[in-house]
Structures are given as C-alpha cells and as structure tokens.
CSV table of C-alpha atoms and ligand atoms in Angstrom, one decimal:
chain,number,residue,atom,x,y,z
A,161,UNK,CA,0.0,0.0,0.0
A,162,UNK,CA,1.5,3.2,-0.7
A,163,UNK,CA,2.3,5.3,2.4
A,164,UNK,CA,1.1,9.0,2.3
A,165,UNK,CA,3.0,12.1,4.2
A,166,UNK,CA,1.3,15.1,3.9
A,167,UNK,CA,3.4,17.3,4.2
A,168,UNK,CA,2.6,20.2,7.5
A,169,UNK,CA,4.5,23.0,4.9
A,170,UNK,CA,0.7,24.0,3.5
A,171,UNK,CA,-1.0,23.6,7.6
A,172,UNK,CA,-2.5,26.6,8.8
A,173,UNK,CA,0.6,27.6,11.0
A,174,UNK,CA,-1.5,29.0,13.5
A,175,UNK,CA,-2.9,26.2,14.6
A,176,UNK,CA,0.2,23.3,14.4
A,177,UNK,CA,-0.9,21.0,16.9
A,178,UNK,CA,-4.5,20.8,16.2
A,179,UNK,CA,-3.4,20.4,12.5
A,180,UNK,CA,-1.2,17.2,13.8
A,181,UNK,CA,-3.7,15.5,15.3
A,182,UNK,CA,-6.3,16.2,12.5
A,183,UNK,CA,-4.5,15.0,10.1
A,184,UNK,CA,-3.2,11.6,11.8
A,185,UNK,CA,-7.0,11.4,12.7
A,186,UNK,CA,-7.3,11.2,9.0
A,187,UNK,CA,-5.0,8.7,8.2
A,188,UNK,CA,-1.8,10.0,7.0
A,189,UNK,CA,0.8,7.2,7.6
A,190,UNK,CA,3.9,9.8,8.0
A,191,UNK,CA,4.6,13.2,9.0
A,192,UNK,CA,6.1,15.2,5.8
A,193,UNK,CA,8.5,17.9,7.6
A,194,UNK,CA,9.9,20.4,5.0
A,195,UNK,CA,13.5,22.4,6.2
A,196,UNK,CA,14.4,25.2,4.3
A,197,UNK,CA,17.2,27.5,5.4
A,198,UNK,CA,16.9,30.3,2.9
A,199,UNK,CA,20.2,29.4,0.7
A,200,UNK,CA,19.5,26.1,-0.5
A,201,UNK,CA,15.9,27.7,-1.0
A,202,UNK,CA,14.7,31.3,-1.4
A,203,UNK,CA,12.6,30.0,1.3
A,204,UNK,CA,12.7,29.9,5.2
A,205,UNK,CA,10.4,27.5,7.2
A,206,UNK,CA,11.2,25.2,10.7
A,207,UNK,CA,14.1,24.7,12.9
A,208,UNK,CA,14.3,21.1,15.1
A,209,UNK,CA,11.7,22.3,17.2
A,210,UNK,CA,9.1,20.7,14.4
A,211,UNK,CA,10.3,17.7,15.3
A,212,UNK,CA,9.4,18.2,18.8
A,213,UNK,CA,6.3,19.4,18.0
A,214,UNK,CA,5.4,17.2,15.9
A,215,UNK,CA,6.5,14.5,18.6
A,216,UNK,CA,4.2,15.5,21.0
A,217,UNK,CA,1.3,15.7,18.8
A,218,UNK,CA,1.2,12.4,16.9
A,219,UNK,CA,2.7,8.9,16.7
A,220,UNK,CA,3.6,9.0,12.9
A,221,UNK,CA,7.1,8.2,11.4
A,222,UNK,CA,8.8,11.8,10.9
A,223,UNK,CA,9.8,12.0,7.3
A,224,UNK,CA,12.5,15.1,7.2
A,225,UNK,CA,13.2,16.6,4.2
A,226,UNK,CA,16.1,19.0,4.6
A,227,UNK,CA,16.9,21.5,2.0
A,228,UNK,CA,19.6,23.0,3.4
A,229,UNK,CA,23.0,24.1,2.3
A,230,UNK,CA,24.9,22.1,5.7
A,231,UNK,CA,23.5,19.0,5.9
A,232,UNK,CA,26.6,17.9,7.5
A,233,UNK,CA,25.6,19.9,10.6
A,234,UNK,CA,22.4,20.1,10.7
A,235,UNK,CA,21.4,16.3,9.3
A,236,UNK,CA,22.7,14.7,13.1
A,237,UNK,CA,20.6,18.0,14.9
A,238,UNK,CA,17.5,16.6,13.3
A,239,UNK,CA,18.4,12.9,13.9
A,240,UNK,CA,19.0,13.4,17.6
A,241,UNK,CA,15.5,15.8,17.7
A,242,UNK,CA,13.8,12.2,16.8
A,243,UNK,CA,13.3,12.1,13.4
A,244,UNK,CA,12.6,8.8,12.1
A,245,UNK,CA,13.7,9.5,8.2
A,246,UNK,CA,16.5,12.4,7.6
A,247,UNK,CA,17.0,12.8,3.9
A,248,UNK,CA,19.4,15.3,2.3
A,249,UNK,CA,20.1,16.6,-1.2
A,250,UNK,CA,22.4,15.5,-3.4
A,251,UNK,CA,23.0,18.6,-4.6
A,252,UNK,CA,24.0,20.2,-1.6
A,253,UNK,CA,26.5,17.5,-0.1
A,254,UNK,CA,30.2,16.9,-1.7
A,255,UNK,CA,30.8,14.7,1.1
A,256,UNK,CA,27.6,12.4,0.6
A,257,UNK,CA,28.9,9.5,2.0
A,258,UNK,CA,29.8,11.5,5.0
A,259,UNK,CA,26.7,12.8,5.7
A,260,UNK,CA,24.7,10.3,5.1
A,261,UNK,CA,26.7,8.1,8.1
A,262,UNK,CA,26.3,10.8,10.1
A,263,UNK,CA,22.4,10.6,9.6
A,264,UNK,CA,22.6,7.0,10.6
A,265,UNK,CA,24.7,7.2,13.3
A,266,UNK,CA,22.8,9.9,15.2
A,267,UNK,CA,19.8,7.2,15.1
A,268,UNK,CA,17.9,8.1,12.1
A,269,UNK,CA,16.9,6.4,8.6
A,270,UNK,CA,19.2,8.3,6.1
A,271,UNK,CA,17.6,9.6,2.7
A,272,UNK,CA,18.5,11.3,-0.3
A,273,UNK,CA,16.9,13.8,-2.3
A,274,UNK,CA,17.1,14.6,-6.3
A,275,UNK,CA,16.0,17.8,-7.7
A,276,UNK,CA,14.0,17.4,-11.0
A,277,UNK,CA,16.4,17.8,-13.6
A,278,UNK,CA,19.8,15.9,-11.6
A,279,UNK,CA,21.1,12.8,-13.1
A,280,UNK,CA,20.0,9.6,-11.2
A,281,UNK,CA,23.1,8.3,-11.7
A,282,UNK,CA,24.2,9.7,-8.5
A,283,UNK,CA,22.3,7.3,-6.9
A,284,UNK,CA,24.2,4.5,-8.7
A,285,UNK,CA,27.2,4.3,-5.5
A,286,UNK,CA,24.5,4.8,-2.9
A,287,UNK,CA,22.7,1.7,-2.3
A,288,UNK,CA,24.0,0.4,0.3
A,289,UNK,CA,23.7,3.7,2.5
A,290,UNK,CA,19.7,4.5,1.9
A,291,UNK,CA,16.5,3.9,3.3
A,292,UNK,CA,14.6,6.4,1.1
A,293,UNK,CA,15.1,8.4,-2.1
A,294,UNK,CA,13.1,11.4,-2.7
A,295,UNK,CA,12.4,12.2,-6.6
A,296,UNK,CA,11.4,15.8,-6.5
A,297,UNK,CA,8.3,16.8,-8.6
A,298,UNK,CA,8.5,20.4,-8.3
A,299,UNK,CA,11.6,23.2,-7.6
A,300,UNK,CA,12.1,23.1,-3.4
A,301,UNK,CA,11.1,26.3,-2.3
A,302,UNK,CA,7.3,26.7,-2.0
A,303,UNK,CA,3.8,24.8,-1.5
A,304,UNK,CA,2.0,24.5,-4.4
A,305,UNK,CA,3.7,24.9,-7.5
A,306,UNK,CA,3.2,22.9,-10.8
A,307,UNK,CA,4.4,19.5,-11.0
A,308,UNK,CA,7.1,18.9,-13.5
A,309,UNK,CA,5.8,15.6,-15.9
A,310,UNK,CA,9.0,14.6,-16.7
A,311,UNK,CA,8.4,13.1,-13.0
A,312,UNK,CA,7.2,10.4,-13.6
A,313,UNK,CA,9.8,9.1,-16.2
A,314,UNK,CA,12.1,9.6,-13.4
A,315,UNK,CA,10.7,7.3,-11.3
A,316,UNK,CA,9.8,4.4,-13.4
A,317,UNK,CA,13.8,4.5,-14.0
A,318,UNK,CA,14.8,4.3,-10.6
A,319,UNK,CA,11.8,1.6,-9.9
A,320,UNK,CA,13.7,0.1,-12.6
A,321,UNK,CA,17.0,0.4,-11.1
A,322,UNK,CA,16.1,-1.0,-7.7
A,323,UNK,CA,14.3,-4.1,-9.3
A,324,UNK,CA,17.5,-4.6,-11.0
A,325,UNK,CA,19.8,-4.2,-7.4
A,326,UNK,CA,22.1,-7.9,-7.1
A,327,UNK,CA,22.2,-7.3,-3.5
A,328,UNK,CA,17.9,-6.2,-3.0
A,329,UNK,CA,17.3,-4.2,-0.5
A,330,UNK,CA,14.1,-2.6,0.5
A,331,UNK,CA,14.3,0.9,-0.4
A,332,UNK,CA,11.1,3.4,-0.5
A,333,UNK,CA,10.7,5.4,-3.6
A,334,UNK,CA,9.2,8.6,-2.4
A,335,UNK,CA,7.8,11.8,-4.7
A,336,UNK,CA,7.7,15.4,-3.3
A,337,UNK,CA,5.9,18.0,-5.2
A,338,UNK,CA,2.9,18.2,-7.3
A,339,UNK,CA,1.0,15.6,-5.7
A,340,UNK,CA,-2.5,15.5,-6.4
A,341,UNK,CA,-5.2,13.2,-7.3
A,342,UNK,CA,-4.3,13.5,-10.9
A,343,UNK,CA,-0.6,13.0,-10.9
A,344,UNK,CA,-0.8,10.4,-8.0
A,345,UNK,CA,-2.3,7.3,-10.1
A,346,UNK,CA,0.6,7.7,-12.6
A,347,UNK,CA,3.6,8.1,-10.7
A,348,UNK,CA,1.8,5.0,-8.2
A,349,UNK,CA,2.2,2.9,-11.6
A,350,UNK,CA,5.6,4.2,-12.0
A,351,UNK,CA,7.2,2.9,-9.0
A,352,UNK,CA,6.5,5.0,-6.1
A,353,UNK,CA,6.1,3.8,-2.7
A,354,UNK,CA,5.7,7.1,-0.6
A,355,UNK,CA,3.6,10.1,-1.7
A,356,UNK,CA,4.1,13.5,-0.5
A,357,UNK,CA,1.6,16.3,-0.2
A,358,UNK,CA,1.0,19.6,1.1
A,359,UNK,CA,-1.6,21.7,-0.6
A,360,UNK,CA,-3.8,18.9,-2.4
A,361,UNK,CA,-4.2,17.8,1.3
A,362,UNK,CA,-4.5,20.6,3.8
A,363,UNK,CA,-6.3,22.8,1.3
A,364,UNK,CA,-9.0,19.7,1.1
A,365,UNK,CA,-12.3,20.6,3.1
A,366,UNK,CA,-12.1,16.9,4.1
A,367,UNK,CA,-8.4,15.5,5.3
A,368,UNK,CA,-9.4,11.4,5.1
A,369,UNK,CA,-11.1,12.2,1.8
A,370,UNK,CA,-8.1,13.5,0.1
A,371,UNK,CA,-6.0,11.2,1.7
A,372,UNK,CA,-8.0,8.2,0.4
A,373,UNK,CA,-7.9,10.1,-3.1
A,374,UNK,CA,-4.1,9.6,-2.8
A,375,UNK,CA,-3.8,5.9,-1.7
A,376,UNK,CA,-6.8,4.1,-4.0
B,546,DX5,C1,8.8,21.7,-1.8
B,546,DX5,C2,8.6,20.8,-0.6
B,546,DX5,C3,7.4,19.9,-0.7
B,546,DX5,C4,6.1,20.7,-0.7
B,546,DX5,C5,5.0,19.9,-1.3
B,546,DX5,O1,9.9,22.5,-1.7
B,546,DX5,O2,9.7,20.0,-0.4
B,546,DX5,O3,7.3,19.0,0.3
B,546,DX5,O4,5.7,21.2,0.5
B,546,DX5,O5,3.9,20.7,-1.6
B,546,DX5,P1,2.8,20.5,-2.7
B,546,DX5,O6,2.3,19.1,-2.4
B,546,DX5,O7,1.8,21.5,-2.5
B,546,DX5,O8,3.6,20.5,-4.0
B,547,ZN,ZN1,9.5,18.1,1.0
C-alpha cells in the first residue's frame, strides 16, 4: 500500500498542533516535515523544534526533508531531535557519504533527495547507504507549485533500477511536489512507494477524503 506524508508545509501555521492531530485522525501514515534555510531555498520555514512538536502531537514516522546548504551539521541535529527518516540533497552534499553516516549514526533512517532535472546516476554508488530516495516533482522552495511531468519518467527509471539491485534491499521510492489526485495514479504505476503532499491535502475541506484520493 503506498504510504502518504502530507506534508505540514501547507498547515495553517497558527494552529500546528491541532493540525497534527487532525491529520493523523485522518489517516496519514507519516509526517512530511519540510526544512528550508533560505540558501538552499529562497525559502525559510522550521528549525528542530518541528520535530518536537510534531512528537508530541502524533505517533507517525517523521519523514524530514532537509533542503539546506549544511546538511553535514544540521542532518545529526535533526536525527538526535527524533526524526525517524532524515534525507538530504544530493545537490547540496560533496561529502555524501559523509553525511549520510552521520544521519545514521545519530539514530535516524538516512535519505537522499534529487531535484527534478539531476542525473540519477548519483544514486548508482548509494545503495548500500539508503533507506529512502526522494524524486522531487516540483523546484524546493514553496507549497503549491506545478508539478514537472518529466516526473514520472524519473521514477519508473529508478523503480527500474532498484528491481535490477544484485544485493535487493528494501528501499522506499518517495515523490515530493505536485501531488495531487491527478498526478498520483501515474507516478503509483511508475514505481512510487511514498507520496508526499501539502496543498492537495491541507487545502481539502475533508483530510481522510483526500488522503483516500491519494492511496486508492
Ligand atoms: C517543496 C517541498 C514539498 C512541498 C509539497 O519544496 O519539499 O514537500 O511542501 O507541496 P505540494 O504538495 O503543494 O507541491
Ligand atoms: Zn518536502
């Protein structure tokens, strides 16, 4: 079954907690937490106290997407907060290797992000170090921006690319960006196991609704 994270990006951030709850009440199987530190991204949102929040508010798996310049530093911080999946960007790491330890040795599932138009061969020495990939389907930055079709090409490669692993290993294929009701039966098909969303979601007058949308 394909496990949706709606991302708490597009929440009304007045109301955090209650949002939390409402939407685990929902269904949502993960918490989708978006970091942006204004380099990476033109865009500024959370520090690790979303983690804590987010703690104390629900039970879900904490899925924390961080699109920040120093993942070196600050992918451990989020780890030790309690996130259960910390994934980084390739784009933003030249010591990859290095920080993605350092994710896994601070307690946390290590991930790692592709913008939409970075080779996937990056992926090809990573195996062996990743719990999650994260194909994005829009430019990091904002809520609610286009999804990019070329998407969904992406992921039926890397599908393709795990199936064809010698040493398998179970490795989620998530998307981030774009997520609707339209674009979610196509890149399901392709390959993906984890389906973000923020503003199909939270701008939905009914949460369990638009989740279901998602998963059937
Ligand atoms: C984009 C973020 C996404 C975003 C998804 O920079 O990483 O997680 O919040 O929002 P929607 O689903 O509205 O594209
Ligand atoms: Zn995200």
């Amino acid at each position: 079954m394909t496990i949706i994270a709606p991302s708490i990006l597009s929440a009304d951030p007045g109301r955090l907690a209650e949002e939390i709850q409402a939407i685990e009440a929902a269904g949502a199987d993960w918490l989708h937490l978006d970091i942006m530190d204004g380099h990476f991204t033109p865009n500024l949102t959370f520090g690790p106290w979303i983690v804590e929040l987010a703690k104390k508010n629900s039970k879900l798996p904490l899925d924390t997407h961080l699109m920040v310049t120093d993942p070196m530093t600050y992918g451990p911080i989020f780890a030790k907060a309690g996130a259960d999946f910390v994934s980084i960007h390739v784009e933003s790491a030249p010591h990859l290797h290095r920080a993605l330890e350092a994710i896994q040795k601070a307690g946390a599932k290590p991930g790692l992000a592709l913008n939409p138009l970075t080779p996937l061969a990056f992926l090809e020495p990573t195996w062996d170090l990743l719990d999650l990939i994260v194909l994005m389907g829009v430019n990091p930055g904002w809520a609610g921006q286009s999804f990019i079709p070329q998407t969904e090409d992406r992921v039926a490669q890397v599908a393709q690319m795990l199936a064809n692993l010698k040493k398998p290993r179970s490795i989620l294929l998530e998307v981030d960006g774009g997520v609707s009701n339209q674009t979610a039966p196509l890149l399901k098909k392709a390959g993906a196991t984890v389906l973000v969303s923020g503003s199909y979601v939270f701008k939905a007058s009914d949460y369990s609704q638009a989740i279901l949308s998602l998963r059937d």
